[in-house]
mmCIF file of C-alpha atoms in Angstrom:
data_model
loop_
_atom_site.group_PDB
_atom_site.id
_atom_site.type_symbol
_atom_site.label_atom_id
_atom_site.label_comp_id
_atom_site.label_asym_id
_atom_site.label_seq_id
_atom_site.Cartn_x
_atom_site.Cartn_y
_atom_site.Cartn_z
ATOM 1 C CA MET A 29 -210.277 -158.601 89.823
ATOM 2 C CA ASN A 30 -209.773 -155.230 91.535
ATOM 3 C CA ASN A 31 -206.485 -153.622 92.559
ATOM 4 C CA ASN A 32 -206.561 -155.033 96.108
ATOM 5 C CA ASP A 33 -207.072 -158.559 94.802
ATOM 6 C CA LEU A 34 -204.249 -158.060 92.338
ATOM 7 C CA LEU A 35 -201.938 -156.763 95.093
ATOM 8 C CA ARG A 36 -202.788 -159.761 97.305
ATOM 9 C CA PHE A 37 -202.135 -162.103 94.402
ATOM 10 C CA TRP A 38 -198.719 -160.517 93.729
ATOM 11 C CA ALA A 39 -197.899 -160.554 97.444
ATOM 12 C CA ALA A 40 -198.775 -164.235 97.711
ATOM 13 C CA ASN A 41 -196.716 -165.043 94.611
ATOM 14 C CA SER A 42 -193.833 -162.985 95.932
ATOM 15 C CA ILE A 43 -193.893 -164.774 99.289
ATOM 16 C CA ALA A 44 -194.139 -168.184 97.646
ATOM 17 C CA GLY A 45 -191.315 -167.336 95.234
ATOM 18 C CA SER A 46 -189.145 -166.030 98.040
ATOM 19 C CA MET A 47 -189.748 -169.211 100.058
ATOM 20 C CA ALA A 48 -188.930 -171.382 97.055
ATOM 21 C CA ASN A 49 -185.683 -169.479 96.435
ATOM 22 C CA SER A 50 -184.710 -169.701 100.087
ATOM 23 C CA LEU A 51 -185.394 -173.438 100.216
ATOM 24 C CA HIS A 52 -183.430 -173.943 96.997
ATOM 25 C CA GLU A 53 -180.443 -172.050 98.447
ATOM 26 C CA GLN A 54 -180.593 -174.098 101.644
ATOM 27 C CA ARG A 55 -180.776 -177.323 99.638
ATOM 28 C CA MET A 56 -177.730 -176.284 97.591
ATOM 29 C CA GLU A 57 -175.753 -175.390 100.737
ATOM 30 C CA MET A 58 -176.591 -178.763 102.286
ATOM 31 C CA ALA A 59 -175.561 -180.607 99.123
ATOM 32 C CA GLU A 60 -172.253 -178.740 99.135
ATOM 33 C CA GLN A 61 -171.655 -179.591 102.795
ATOM 34 C CA LEU A 62 -172.514 -183.260 102.284
ATOM 35 C CA ALA A 63 -170.303 -183.641 99.210
ATOM 36 C CA ASN A 64 -167.335 -184.702 101.348
ATOM 37 C CA ILE A 65 -169.244 -186.992 103.678
ATOM 38 C CA THR A 66 -169.598 -190.632 102.736
ATOM 39 C CA THR A 67 -172.635 -192.433 104.118
ATOM 40 C CA GLU A 68 -172.226 -195.732 105.903
ATOM 41 C CA GLU A 69 -174.389 -197.321 103.224
ATOM 42 C CA GLU A 70 -172.026 -196.124 100.493
ATOM 43 C CA LEU A 71 -169.014 -197.327 102.478
ATOM 44 C CA SER A 72 -170.640 -200.705 102.919
ATOM 45 C CA VAL A 73 -171.420 -201.100 99.214
ATOM 46 C CA VAL A 74 -167.946 -200.081 98.068
ATOM 47 C CA VAL A 75 -166.155 -202.204 100.677
ATOM 48 C CA GLU A 76 -168.325 -205.198 99.734
ATOM 49 C CA SER A 77 -167.411 -204.612 96.097
ATOM 50 C CA PHE A 78 -163.700 -204.647 96.914
ATOM 51 C CA MET A 79 -164.112 -207.713 99.094
ATOM 52 C CA SER A 80 -166.051 -209.605 96.412
ATOM 53 C CA ASP A 81 -163.079 -208.949 94.109
ATOM 54 C CA ASP A 82 -160.795 -210.239 96.898
ATOM 55 C CA ASN A 83 -159.149 -206.819 97.030
ATOM 56 C CA ALA A 84 -158.753 -205.971 100.718
ATOM 57 C CA GLU A 85 -155.869 -203.629 99.875
ATOM 58 C CA GLY A 86 -158.135 -201.618 97.554
ATOM 59 C CA ALA A 87 -160.775 -201.403 100.285
ATOM 60 C CA TYR A 88 -158.083 -200.290 102.737
ATOM 61 C CA GLU A 89 -156.912 -197.513 100.426
ATOM 62 C CA TYR A 90 -160.515 -196.464 99.756
ATOM 63 C CA LEU A 91 -161.303 -196.257 103.479
ATOM 64 C CA ASN A 92 -158.128 -194.277 104.162
ATOM 65 C CA SER A 93 -158.947 -191.871 101.338
ATOM 66 C CA ARG A 94 -162.548 -191.292 102.406
ATOM 67 C CA PHE A 95 -161.606 -190.949 106.084
ATOM 68 C CA ASN A 96 -158.954 -188.376 105.187
ATOM 69 C CA MET A 97 -161.389 -186.461 102.993
ATOM 70 C CA GLU A 98 -163.959 -186.269 105.777
ATOM 71 C CA ILE A 99 -161.581 -185.123 108.500
ATOM 72 C CA ILE A 100 -159.945 -182.557 106.211
ATOM 73 C CA ASP A 101 -163.394 -181.181 105.369
ATOM 74 C CA ALA A 102 -164.285 -181.103 109.059
ATOM 75 C CA ALA A 103 -161.114 -179.161 109.893
ATOM 76 C CA GLN A 104 -161.513 -176.709 107.031
ATOM 77 C CA ASN A 105 -165.209 -176.083 107.699
ATOM 78 C CA GLN A 106 -165.376 -176.232 111.486
ATOM 79 C CA LYS A 107 -167.742 -173.274 111.708
ATOM 80 C CA ASP A 108 -170.369 -175.191 109.702
ATOM 81 C CA TYR A 109 -170.634 -178.049 112.222
ATOM 82 C CA VAL A 110 -172.493 -178.278 115.510
ATOM 83 C CA TYR A 111 -169.720 -180.416 117.006
ATOM 84 C CA SER A 112 -166.149 -179.571 117.896
ATOM 85 C CA LEU A 113 -163.416 -180.895 115.650
ATOM 86 C CA GLU A 114 -162.351 -183.202 118.455
ATOM 87 C CA THR A 115 -165.836 -184.716 118.577
ATOM 88 C CA LEU A 116 -166.019 -184.947 114.778
ATOM 89 C CA LEU A 117 -162.727 -186.866 114.674
ATOM 90 C CA GLU A 118 -164.043 -189.341 117.225
ATOM 91 C CA MET A 119 -167.326 -189.714 115.343
ATOM 92 C CA ARG A 120 -165.430 -190.434 112.109
ATOM 93 C CA ARG A 121 -163.255 -193.041 113.841
ATOM 94 C CA GLU A 122 -166.345 -194.766 115.222
ATOM 95 C CA LYS A 123 -167.942 -194.675 111.768
ATOM 96 C CA TYR A 124 -164.961 -196.127 109.909
ATOM 97 C CA LEU A 125 -163.611 -198.623 112.469
ATOM 98 C CA PRO A 126 -166.185 -201.363 111.698
ATOM 99 C CA PHE A 127 -165.222 -201.209 108.016
ATOM 100 C CA TYR A 128 -161.535 -201.634 108.803
ATOM 101 C CA GLU A 129 -162.490 -204.599 110.990
ATOM 102 C CA LYS A 130 -164.613 -205.990 108.157
ATOM 103 C CA ILE A 131 -161.615 -206.077 105.806
ATOM 104 C CA GLY A 132 -159.414 -207.498 108.558
ATOM 105 C CA MET A 133 -157.008 -204.572 108.710
ATOM 106 C CA PRO A 134 -156.418 -202.069 111.492
ATOM 107 C CA MET A 135 -157.097 -198.392 111.013
ATOM 108 C CA PRO A 136 -153.748 -196.729 110.310
ATOM 109 C CA GLU A 137 -152.110 -195.392 113.451
ATOM 110 C CA CYS A 138 -151.822 -191.925 111.892
ATOM 111 C CA LEU A 139 -155.631 -191.824 111.514
ATOM 112 C CA SER A 140 -156.589 -193.536 114.753
ATOM 113 C CA SER A 141 -154.420 -191.253 116.869
ATOM 114 C CA ILE A 142 -154.571 -187.896 115.056
ATOM 115 C CA THR A 143 -155.730 -185.028 117.207
ATOM 116 C CA ALA A 144 -157.626 -181.937 116.160
ATOM 117 C CA ASP A 145 -154.644 -179.705 116.914
ATOM 118 C CA VAL A 146 -152.260 -181.853 114.836
ATOM 119 C CA LEU A 147 -154.742 -182.030 111.948
ATOM 120 C CA CYS A 148 -155.222 -178.259 111.949
ATOM 121 C CA GLU A 149 -151.476 -177.689 112.129
ATOM 122 C CA MET A 150 -150.927 -180.005 109.139
ATOM 123 C CA LEU A 151 -153.602 -178.171 107.136
ATOM 124 C CA GLY A 152 -152.547 -174.706 108.213
ATOM 125 C CA VAL A 153 -155.934 -173.859 109.691
ATOM 126 C CA GLU A 154 -156.859 -172.711 113.160
ATOM 127 C CA ASN A 155 -158.531 -175.145 115.520
ATOM 128 C CA LEU A 156 -161.546 -173.113 116.608
ATOM 129 C CA HIS A 157 -162.087 -175.273 119.703
ATOM 130 C CA ILE A 158 -165.815 -175.041 119.169
ATOM 131 C CA VAL A 159 -167.951 -176.131 122.085
ATOM 132 C CA ASP A 160 -170.305 -178.878 120.954
ATOM 133 C CA LYS A 161 -173.601 -177.269 120.026
ATOM 134 C CA ALA A 162 -175.532 -180.523 119.728
ATOM 135 C CA GLN A 163 -177.719 -179.690 122.714
ATOM 136 C CA ASN A 164 -178.609 -176.373 121.097
ATOM 137 C CA SER A 165 -179.294 -178.015 117.735
ATOM 138 C CA GLU A 166 -182.653 -179.264 119.025
ATOM 139 C CA ALA A 167 -183.666 -175.695 119.824
ATOM 140 C CA VAL A 168 -182.459 -174.522 116.408
ATOM 141 C CA THR A 169 -184.396 -177.317 114.686
ATOM 142 C CA LYS A 170 -187.562 -176.437 116.628
ATOM 143 C CA ALA A 171 -187.166 -172.742 115.818
ATOM 144 C CA GLY A 172 -186.628 -173.548 112.127
ATOM 145 C CA THR A 173 -189.710 -175.747 112.086
ATOM 146 C CA ILE A 174 -191.805 -173.061 113.758
ATOM 147 C CA LEU A 175 -190.543 -170.486 111.248
ATOM 148 C CA LEU A 176 -191.327 -172.772 108.324
ATOM 149 C CA VAL A 177 -194.844 -173.454 109.620
ATOM 150 C CA ALA A 178 -195.393 -169.718 110.109
ATOM 151 C CA VAL A 179 -194.292 -168.972 106.541
ATOM 152 C CA VAL A 180 -196.544 -171.711 105.162
ATOM 153 C CA VAL A 181 -199.520 -170.439 107.167
ATOM 154 C CA ILE A 182 -198.904 -166.860 105.984
ATOM 155 C CA THR A 183 -198.604 -168.052 102.388
ATOM 156 C CA ILE A 184 -201.783 -170.086 102.633
ATOM 157 C CA PHE A 185 -203.593 -167.121 104.189
ATOM 158 C CA ALA A 186 -202.347 -164.839 101.404
ATOM 159 C CA ILE A 187 -203.484 -167.304 98.734
ATOM 160 C CA ILE A 188 -206.869 -167.802 100.375
ATOM 161 C CA SER A 189 -207.401 -164.065 100.682
ATOM 162 C CA VAL A 190 -206.779 -163.692 96.943
ATOM 163 C CA VAL A 191 -209.423 -166.271 96.133
#
């Protein structure tokens, strides 16, 4: 193996290592962001568990707790979302409402009617009044995919050139 081959090998390893580190960091950031979001599947399982124990009150408290956690996270981390806080509140209501109906209890008035401005005031954070970026998220996803494909192609080329 001559010096050029060795340099190509190190370059390929460096690129691959850099990609792996970047992907790991992105994965960790996503996990951190999703920590306060309960999936509908998880809600369904937990509510069913409460209902099988004939504990509608426990399910009610659980739903209130999870709903609160999600909207507080949304208010505190508005800049990390592609939707405005107003839209996020509505999305959370739509997500949780069927579960309240399932246990035969209404969503608490304080949760069903809270506005983004009131929530932010209660938490002492500024309502950023973000314009929904959902339409732009497709473009961002496409750009990210193109970038990922380009990095993979470059890495493959670097590895092939070493061999």
